[in-house]
Short mmCIF file of C-alpha atoms and ligand atoms in Angstrom, two decimals:
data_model
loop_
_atom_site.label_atom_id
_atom_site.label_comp_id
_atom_site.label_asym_id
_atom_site.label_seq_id
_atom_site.Cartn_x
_atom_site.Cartn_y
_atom_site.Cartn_z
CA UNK A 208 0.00 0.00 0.00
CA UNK A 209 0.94 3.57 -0.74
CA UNK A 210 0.69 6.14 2.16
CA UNK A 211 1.37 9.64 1.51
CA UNK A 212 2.00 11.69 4.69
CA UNK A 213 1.93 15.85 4.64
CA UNK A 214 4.41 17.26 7.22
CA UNK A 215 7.53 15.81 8.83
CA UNK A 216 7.68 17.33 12.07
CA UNK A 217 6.79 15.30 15.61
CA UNK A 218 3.73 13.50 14.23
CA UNK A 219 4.54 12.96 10.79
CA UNK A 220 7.55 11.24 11.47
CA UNK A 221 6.34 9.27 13.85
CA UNK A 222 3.30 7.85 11.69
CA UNK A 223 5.91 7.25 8.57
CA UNK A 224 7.45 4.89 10.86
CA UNK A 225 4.87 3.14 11.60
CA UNK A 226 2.92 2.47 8.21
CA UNK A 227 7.00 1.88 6.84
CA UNK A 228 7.30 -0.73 9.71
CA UNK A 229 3.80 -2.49 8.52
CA UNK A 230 5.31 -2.51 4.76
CA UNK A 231 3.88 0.82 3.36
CA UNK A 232 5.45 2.33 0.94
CA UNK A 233 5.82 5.62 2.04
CA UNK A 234 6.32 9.41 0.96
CA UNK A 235 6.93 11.69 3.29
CA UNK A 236 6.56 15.17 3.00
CA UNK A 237 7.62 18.95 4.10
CA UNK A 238 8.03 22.36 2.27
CA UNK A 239 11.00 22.58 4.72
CA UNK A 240 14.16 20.57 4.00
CA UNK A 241 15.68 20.75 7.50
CA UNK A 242 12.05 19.18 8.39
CA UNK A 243 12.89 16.36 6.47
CA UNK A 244 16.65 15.99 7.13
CA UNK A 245 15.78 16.17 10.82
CA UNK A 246 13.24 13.39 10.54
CA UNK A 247 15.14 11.11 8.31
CA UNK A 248 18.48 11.61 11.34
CA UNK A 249 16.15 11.03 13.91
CA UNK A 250 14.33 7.95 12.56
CA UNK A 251 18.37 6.60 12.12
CA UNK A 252 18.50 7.33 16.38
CA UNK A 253 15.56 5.39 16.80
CA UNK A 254 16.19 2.27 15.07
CA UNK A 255 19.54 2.22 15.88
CA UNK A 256 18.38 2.39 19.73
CA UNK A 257 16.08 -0.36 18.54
CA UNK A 258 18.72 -2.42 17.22
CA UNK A 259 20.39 -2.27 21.02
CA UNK A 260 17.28 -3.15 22.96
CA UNK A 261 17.42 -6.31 20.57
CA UNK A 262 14.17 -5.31 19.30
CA UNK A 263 14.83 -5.15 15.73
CA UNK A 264 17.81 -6.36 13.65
CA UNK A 265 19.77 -4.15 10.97
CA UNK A 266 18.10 -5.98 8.04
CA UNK A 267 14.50 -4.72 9.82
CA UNK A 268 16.18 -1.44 10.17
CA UNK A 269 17.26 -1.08 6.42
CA UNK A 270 14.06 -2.36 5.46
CA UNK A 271 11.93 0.35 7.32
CA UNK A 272 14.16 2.78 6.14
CA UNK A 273 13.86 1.92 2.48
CA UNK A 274 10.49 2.04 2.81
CA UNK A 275 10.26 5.77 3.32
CA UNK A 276 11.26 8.47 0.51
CA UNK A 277 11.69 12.16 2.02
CA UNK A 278 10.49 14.12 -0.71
CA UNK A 279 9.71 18.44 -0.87
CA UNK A 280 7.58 17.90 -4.22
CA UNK A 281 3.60 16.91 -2.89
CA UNK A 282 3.07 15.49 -6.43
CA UNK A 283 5.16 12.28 -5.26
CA UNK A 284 1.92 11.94 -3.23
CA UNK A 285 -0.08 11.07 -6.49
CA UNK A 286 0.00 7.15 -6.06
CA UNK A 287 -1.22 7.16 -2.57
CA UNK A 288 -4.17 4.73 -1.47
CA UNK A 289 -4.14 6.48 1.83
CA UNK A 290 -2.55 10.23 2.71
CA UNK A 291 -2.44 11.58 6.50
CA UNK A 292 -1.74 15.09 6.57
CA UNK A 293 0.23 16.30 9.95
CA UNK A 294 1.15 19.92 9.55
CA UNK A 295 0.81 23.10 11.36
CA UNK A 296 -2.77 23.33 13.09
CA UNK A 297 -4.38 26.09 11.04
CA UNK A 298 -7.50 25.33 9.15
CA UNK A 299 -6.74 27.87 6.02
CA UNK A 300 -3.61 26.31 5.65
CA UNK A 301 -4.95 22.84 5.44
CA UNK A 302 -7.46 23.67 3.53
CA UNK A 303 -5.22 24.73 0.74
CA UNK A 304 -3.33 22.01 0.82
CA UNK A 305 -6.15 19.44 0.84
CA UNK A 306 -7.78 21.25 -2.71
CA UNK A 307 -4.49 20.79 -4.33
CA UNK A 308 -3.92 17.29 -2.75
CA UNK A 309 -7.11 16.26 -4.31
CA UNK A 310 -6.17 16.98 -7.33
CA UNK A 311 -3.28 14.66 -7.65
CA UNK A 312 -4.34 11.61 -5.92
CA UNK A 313 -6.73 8.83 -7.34
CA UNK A 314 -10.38 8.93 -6.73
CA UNK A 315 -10.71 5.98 -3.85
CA UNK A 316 -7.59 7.62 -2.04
CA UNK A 317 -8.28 8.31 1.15
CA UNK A 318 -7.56 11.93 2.33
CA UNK A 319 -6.92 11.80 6.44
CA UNK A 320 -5.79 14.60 9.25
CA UNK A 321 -4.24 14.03 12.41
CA UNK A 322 -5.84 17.01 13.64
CA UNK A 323 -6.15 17.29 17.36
CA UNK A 324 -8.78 20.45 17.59
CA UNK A 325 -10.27 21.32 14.10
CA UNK A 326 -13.33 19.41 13.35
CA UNK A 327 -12.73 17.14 10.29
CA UNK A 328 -16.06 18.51 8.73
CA UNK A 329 -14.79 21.83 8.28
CA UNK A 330 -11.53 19.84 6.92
CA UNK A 331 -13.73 17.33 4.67
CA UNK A 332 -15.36 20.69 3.22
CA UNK A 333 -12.46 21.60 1.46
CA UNK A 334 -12.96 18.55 -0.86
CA UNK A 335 -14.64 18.08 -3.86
CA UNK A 336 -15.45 14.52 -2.94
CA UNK A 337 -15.68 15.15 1.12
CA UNK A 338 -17.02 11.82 1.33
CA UNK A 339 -12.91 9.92 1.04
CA UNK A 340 -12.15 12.55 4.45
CA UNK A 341 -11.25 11.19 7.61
CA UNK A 342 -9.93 11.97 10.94
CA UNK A 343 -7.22 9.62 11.87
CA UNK A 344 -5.51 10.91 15.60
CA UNK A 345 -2.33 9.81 16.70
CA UNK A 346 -0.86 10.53 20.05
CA UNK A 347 2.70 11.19 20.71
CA UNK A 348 5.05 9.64 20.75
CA UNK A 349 2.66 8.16 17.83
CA UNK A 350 5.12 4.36 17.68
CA UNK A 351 4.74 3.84 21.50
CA UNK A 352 1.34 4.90 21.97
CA UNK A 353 -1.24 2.05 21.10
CA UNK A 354 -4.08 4.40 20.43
CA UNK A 355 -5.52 5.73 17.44
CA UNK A 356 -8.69 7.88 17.24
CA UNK A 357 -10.68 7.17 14.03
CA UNK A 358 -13.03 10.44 13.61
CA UNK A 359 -15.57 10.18 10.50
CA UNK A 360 -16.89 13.45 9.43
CA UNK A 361 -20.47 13.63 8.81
CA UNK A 362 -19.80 13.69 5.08
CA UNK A 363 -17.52 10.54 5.31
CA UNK A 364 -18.37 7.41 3.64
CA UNK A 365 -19.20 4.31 5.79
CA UNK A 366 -16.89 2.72 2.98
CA UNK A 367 -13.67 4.64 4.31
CA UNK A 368 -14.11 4.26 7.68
CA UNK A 369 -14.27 0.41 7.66
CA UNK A 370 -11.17 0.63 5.19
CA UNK A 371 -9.42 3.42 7.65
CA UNK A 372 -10.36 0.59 11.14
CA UNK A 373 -8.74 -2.27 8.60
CA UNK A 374 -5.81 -0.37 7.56
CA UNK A 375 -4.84 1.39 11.56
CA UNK A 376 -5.54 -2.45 12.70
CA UNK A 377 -3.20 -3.71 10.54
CA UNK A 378 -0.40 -1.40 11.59
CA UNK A 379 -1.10 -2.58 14.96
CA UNK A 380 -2.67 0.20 16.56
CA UNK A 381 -5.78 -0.10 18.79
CA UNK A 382 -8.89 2.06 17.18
CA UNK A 383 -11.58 3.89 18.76
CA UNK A 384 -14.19 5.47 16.46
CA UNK A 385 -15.34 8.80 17.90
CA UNK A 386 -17.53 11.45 17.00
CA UNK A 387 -16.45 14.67 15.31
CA UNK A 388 -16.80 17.10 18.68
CA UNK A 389 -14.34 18.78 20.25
CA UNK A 390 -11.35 17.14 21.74
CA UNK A 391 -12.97 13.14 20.02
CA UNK A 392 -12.49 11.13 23.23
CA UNK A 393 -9.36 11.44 25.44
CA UNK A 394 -9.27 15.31 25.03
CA UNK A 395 -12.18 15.53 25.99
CA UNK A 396 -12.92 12.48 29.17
CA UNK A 397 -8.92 13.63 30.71
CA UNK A 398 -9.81 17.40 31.21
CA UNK A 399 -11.41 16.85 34.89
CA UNK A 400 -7.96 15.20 35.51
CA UNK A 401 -6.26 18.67 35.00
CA UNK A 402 -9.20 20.82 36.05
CA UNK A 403 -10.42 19.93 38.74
CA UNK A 404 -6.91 19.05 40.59
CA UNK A 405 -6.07 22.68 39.77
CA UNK A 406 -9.09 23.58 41.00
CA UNK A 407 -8.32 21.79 44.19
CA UNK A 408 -5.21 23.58 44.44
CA UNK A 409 -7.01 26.99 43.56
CA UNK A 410 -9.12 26.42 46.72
CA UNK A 411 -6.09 25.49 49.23
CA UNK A 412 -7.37 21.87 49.96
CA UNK A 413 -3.73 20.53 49.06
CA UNK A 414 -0.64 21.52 47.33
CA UNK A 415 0.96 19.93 43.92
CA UNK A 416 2.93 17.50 45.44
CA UNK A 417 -0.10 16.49 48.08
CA UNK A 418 -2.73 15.90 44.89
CA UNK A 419 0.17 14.24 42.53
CA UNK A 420 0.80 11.64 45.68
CA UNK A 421 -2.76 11.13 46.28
CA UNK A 422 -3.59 10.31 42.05
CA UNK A 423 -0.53 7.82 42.37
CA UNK A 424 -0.88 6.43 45.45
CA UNK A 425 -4.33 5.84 46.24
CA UNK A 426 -5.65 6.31 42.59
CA UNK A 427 -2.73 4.17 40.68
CA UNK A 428 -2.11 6.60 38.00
CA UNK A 429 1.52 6.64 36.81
CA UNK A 430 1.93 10.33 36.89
CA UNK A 431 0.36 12.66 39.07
CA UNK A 432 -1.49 15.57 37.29
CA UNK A 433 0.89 18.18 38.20
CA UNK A 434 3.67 16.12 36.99
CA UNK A 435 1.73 15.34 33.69
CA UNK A 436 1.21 18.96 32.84
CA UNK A 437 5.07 19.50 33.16
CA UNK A 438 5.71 17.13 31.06
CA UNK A 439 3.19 17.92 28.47
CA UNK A 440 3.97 21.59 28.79
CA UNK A 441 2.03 24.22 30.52
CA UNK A 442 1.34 25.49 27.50
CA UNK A 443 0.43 23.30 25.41
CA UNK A 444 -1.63 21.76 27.79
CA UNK A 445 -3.56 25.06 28.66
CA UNK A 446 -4.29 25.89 24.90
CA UNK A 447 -5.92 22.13 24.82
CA UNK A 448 -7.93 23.22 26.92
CA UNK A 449 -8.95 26.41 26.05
CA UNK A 450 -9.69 25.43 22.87
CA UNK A 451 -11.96 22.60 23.99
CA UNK A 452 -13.58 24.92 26.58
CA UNK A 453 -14.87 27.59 23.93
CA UNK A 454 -15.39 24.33 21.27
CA UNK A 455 -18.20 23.36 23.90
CA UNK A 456 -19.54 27.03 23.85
CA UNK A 457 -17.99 27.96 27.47
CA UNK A 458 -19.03 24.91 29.03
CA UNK A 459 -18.10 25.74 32.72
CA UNK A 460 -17.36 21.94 32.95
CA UNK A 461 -14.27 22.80 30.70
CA UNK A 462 -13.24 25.95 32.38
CA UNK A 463 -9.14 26.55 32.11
CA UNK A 464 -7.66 27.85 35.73
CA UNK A 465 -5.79 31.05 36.34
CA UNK A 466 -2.69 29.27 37.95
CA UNK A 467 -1.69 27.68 34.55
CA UNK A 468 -2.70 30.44 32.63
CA UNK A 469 0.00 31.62 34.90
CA UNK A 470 2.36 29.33 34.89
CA UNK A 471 2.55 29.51 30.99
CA UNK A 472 2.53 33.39 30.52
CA UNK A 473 5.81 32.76 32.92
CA UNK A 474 7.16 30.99 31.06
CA UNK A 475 7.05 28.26 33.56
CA UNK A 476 6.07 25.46 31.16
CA UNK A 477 7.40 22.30 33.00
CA UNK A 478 10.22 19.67 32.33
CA UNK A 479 11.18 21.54 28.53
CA UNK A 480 11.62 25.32 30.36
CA UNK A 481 13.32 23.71 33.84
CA UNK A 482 10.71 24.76 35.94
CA UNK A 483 6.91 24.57 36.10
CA UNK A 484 4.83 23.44 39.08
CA UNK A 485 8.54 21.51 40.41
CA UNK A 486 11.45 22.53 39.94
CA UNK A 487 13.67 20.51 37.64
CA UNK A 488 17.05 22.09 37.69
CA UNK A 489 20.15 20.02 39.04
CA UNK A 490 20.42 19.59 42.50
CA UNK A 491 16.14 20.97 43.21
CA UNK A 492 14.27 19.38 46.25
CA UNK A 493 11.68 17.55 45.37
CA UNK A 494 8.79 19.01 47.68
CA UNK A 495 7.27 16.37 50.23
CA UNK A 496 3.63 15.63 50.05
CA UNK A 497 1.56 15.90 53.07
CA UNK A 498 1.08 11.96 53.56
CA UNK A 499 -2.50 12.36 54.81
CA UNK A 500 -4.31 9.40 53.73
CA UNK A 501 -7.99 10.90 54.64
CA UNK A 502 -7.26 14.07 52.67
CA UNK A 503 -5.45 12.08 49.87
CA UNK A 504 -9.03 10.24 49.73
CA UNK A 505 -11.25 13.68 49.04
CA UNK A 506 -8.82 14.55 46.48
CA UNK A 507 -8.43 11.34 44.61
CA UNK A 508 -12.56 10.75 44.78
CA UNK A 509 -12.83 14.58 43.67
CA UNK A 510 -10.85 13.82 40.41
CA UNK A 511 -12.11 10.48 40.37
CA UNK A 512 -15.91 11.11 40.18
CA UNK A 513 -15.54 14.22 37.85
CA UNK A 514 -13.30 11.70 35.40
CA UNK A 515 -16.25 9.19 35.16
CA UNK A 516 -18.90 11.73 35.08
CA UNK A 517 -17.15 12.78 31.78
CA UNK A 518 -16.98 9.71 30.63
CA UNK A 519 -20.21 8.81 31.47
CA UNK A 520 -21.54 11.95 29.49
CA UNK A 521 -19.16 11.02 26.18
CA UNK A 522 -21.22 8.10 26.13
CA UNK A 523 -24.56 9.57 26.57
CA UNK A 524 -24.27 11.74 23.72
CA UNK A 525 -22.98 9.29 21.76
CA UNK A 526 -19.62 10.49 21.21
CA UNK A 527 -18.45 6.48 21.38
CA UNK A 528 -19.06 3.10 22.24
CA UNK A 529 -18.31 2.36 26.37
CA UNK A 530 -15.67 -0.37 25.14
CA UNK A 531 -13.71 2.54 23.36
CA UNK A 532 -14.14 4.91 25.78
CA UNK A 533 -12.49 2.86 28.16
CA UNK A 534 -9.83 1.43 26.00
CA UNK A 535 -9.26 5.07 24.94
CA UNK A 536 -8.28 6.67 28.34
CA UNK A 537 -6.19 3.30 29.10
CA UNK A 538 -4.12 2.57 26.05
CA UNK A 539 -4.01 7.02 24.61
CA UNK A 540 -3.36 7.84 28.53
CA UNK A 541 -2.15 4.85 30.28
CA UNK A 542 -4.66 5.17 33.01
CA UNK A 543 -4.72 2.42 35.58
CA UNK A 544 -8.35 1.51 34.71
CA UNK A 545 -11.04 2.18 31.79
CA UNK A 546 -13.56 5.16 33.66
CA UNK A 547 -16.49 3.18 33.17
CA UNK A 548 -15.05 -0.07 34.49
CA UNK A 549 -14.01 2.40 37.32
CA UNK A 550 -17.90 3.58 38.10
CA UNK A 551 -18.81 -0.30 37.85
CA UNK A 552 -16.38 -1.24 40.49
CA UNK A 553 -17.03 2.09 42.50
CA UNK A 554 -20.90 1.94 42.16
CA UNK A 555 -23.18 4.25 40.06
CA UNK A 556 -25.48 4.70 43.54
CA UNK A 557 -21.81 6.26 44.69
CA UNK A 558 -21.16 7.75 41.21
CA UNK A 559 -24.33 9.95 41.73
CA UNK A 560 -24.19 10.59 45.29
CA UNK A 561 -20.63 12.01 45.29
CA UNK A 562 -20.94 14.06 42.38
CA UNK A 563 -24.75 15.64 43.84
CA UNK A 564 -22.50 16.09 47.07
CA UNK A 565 -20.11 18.64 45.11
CA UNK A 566 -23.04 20.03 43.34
CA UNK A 567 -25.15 20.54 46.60
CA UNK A 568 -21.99 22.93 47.42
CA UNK A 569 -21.14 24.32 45.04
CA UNK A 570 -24.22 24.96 42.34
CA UNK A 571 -22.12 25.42 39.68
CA UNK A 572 -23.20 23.68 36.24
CA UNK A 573 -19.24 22.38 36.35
CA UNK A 574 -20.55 19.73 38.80
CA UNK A 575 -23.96 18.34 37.06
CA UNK A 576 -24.76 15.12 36.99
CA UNK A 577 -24.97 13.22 33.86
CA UNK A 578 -28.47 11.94 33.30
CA UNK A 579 -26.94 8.95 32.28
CA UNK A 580 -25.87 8.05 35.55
CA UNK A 581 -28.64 9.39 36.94
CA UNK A 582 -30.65 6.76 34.99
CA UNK A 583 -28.52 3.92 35.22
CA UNK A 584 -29.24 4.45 39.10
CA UNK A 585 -32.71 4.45 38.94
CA UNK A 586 -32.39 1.36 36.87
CA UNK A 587 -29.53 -0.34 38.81
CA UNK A 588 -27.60 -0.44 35.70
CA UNK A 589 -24.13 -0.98 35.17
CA UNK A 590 -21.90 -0.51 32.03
CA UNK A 591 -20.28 -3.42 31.72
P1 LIG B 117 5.28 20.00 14.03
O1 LIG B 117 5.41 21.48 14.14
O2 LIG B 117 6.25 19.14 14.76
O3 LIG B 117 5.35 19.57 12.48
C1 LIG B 117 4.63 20.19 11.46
C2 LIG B 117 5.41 20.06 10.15
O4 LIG B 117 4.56 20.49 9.08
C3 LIG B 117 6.68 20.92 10.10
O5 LIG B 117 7.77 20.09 9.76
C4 LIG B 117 6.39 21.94 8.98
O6 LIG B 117 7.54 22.26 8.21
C5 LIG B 117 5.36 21.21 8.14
N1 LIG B 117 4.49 22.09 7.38
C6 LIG B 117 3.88 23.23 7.78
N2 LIG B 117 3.11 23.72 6.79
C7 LIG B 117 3.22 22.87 5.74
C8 LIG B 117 2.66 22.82 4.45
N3 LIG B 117 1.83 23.78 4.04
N4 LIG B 117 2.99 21.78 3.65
C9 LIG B 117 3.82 20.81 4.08
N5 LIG B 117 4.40 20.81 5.29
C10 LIG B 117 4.09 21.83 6.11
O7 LIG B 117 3.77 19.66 14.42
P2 LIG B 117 3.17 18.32 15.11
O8 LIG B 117 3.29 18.44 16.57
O9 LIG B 117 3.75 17.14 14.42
O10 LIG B 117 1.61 18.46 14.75
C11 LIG B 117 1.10 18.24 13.47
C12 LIG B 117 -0.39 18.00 13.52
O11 LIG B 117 -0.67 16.89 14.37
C13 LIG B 117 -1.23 19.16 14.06
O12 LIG B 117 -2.44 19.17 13.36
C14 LIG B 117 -1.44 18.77 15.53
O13 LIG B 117 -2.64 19.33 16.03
C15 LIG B 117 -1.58 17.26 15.41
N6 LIG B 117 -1.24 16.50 16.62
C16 LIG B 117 -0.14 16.82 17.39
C17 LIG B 117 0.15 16.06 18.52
C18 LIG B 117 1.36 16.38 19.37
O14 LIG B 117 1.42 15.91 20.52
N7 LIG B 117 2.32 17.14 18.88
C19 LIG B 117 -0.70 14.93 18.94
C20 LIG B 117 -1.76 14.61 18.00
C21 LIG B 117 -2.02 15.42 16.92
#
């Protein structure tokens, strides 16, 4: 098969290895040279680090390698089956590229974007034949991480989207089909995770290093939220989700928080600046936690409850199937469990009550209940 992919930078890169390591044929391509040099020297790094872990031998590595062309000409795209466009996250710019795209390819190509915020209908609408457009999310680092969001457009055909699952399967990758909203599914269910622990903060219930220990230790997570941001960047991490909070029309459940606004007009944007919410130059203390296992148990229930309640409400409206809801936030996020499997084994009756609890003080709209729940409840439902 030939896949075409449209920017070399972080992303692009990282999907040309993959569909080159499942036997694609691939072009890859920038407008910018150094783009391409870069990726080309850093693909060498990788599968040479491969090649020492014993994970792949140098006739794997030469094969992967020959499987990729760099090229700065976009008509070497014309045999493609399947492109995936991964450049700069401006919707005029894509646009432009997608018309001219069309153009070259064959009719039944598929035309994909790895698009984290724009919807793909407003992508698809640039076609002529809207109907071949798909949304096809990878998360970074795109070879290590198992998941891959498949996002029809409203126009797209039900005939590309069973191709796109068949293809993403056979590069290994698990799929979840969501809809085309804001954020698809694990931008969307992880913003409590961010939220509402700064929130927590905001109100002086605990400091970073208190909530971080109390999402590890009591809730299993493998990196505390505090932690996370830092190492997604501050900001980064704050434009996700300002963008998904005006997406959803100002949603107060999507609300950003002054401190990271903060941090990131600081400059304090985590691990890639040396400082954000720690410290990470040579020699910095790492603050203690307050060890507090009653207060770590509000916190992590806090976080907990508003997580699931997302969930709960991605799957009322349809946005996915509960299977890949779950299997989204476990294998795009690595959390400990799928949220849903999570309200099973906490309860719904305790789903609902602790939620109503927060609501009850605070009547804000942030903390309403999804009628889901609410139902399943009444009903003595449970997901699974
Ligand atoms: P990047 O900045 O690392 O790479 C973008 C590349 O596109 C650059 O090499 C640039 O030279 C090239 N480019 C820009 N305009 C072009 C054009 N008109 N024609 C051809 N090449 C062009 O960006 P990154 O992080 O790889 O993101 C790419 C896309 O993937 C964006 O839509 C982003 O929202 C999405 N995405 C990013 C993730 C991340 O964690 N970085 C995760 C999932 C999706």
């Amino acid at each position: 098969m030939n896949v075409g992919i449209i920017g070399s930078g972080t992303m692009g890169s990282g999907i040309a290895q993959i569909a080159a390591t499942a036997g694609c044929a691939v072009q890859l391509y920038d407008t910018n040279q150094n783009a391409l040099n870069k990726a080309e020297l850093s693909l060498e790094k990788i599968l040479s680090r491969l090649i020492e872990k014993g994970r792949i031998d140098t006739e794997e590595k030469s094969r992967i390698q020959n499987n990729i062309s760099y090229t700065d000409t976009l008509d070497d795209l014309s045999n493609s089956n399947l492109t995936i466009e991964a450049i700069v996250e401006n919707l005029e710019i894509k646009k432009s590229v997608f018309s001219t795209l069309e153009d070259l390819v064959s009719s039944d190509c598929i035309i994909a974007s790895n698009t984290s915020s724009l919807s793909i209908a407003s992508i698809a609408a640039s076609l002529k034949n809207p109907e071949r457009c798909i949304g096809i999310h990878f998360f970074n680092p795109a070879p290590l991480m198992k998941l891959v969001e498949v996002i029809p457009a409203i126009q797209t055909s039900q005939k590309v989207v069973e191709k796109t699952i068949q293809i993403i399967t056979d590069w290994k990758k698990v799929v979840a089909v969501a809809k085309d909203t804001p954020g698809f599914i694990v931008n969307r269910v992880a913003r409590p995770f961010y939220g509402e622990s700064l929130k927590i903060y905001e109100e002086g219930i605990a400091d970073f290093a208190t909530i971080d220990w109390s999402l590890k230790k009591l809730g299993g997570f493998r990196m505390g939220p505090f932690e996370l941001m830092d190492f997604i960047g501050n900001d980064v991490n704050y434009t996700v989700t300002e963008t998904v909070f005006s997406a959803f029309y100002f949603d107060p459940r999507y609300k950003p928080a002054f401190t990271q606004k903060r941090f990131s007009e600081a400059g304090y944007l985590g691990r890639k600046s040396g400082k954000g919410y720690y410290d990470y130059a040579e020699g910095a203390v790492k603050p203690i936690p307050k060890t507090d296992e009653a207060l770590g148990e509000l916190i992590f229930e806090r976080v907990l409850v508003m997580l699931i309640n997302e969930a709960a409400d991605a799957l009322f409206l349809n946005i996915a199937s509960a299977e890949d809801i779950d299997n989204a936030m476990t294998k795009g996020v690595n959390y400990p469990k799928g949220l849903l499997a999570w309200a099973d084994e906490k309860g719904i009756d305790w789903c609902v009550t602790t939620i109503d609890k927060l609501y009850n003080e605070y009547h804000e709209d942030r903390y309403r209940c999804s009628p889901l729940l609410r139902k399943m409840k009444r009903e003595h439902k449970t997901f699974f």
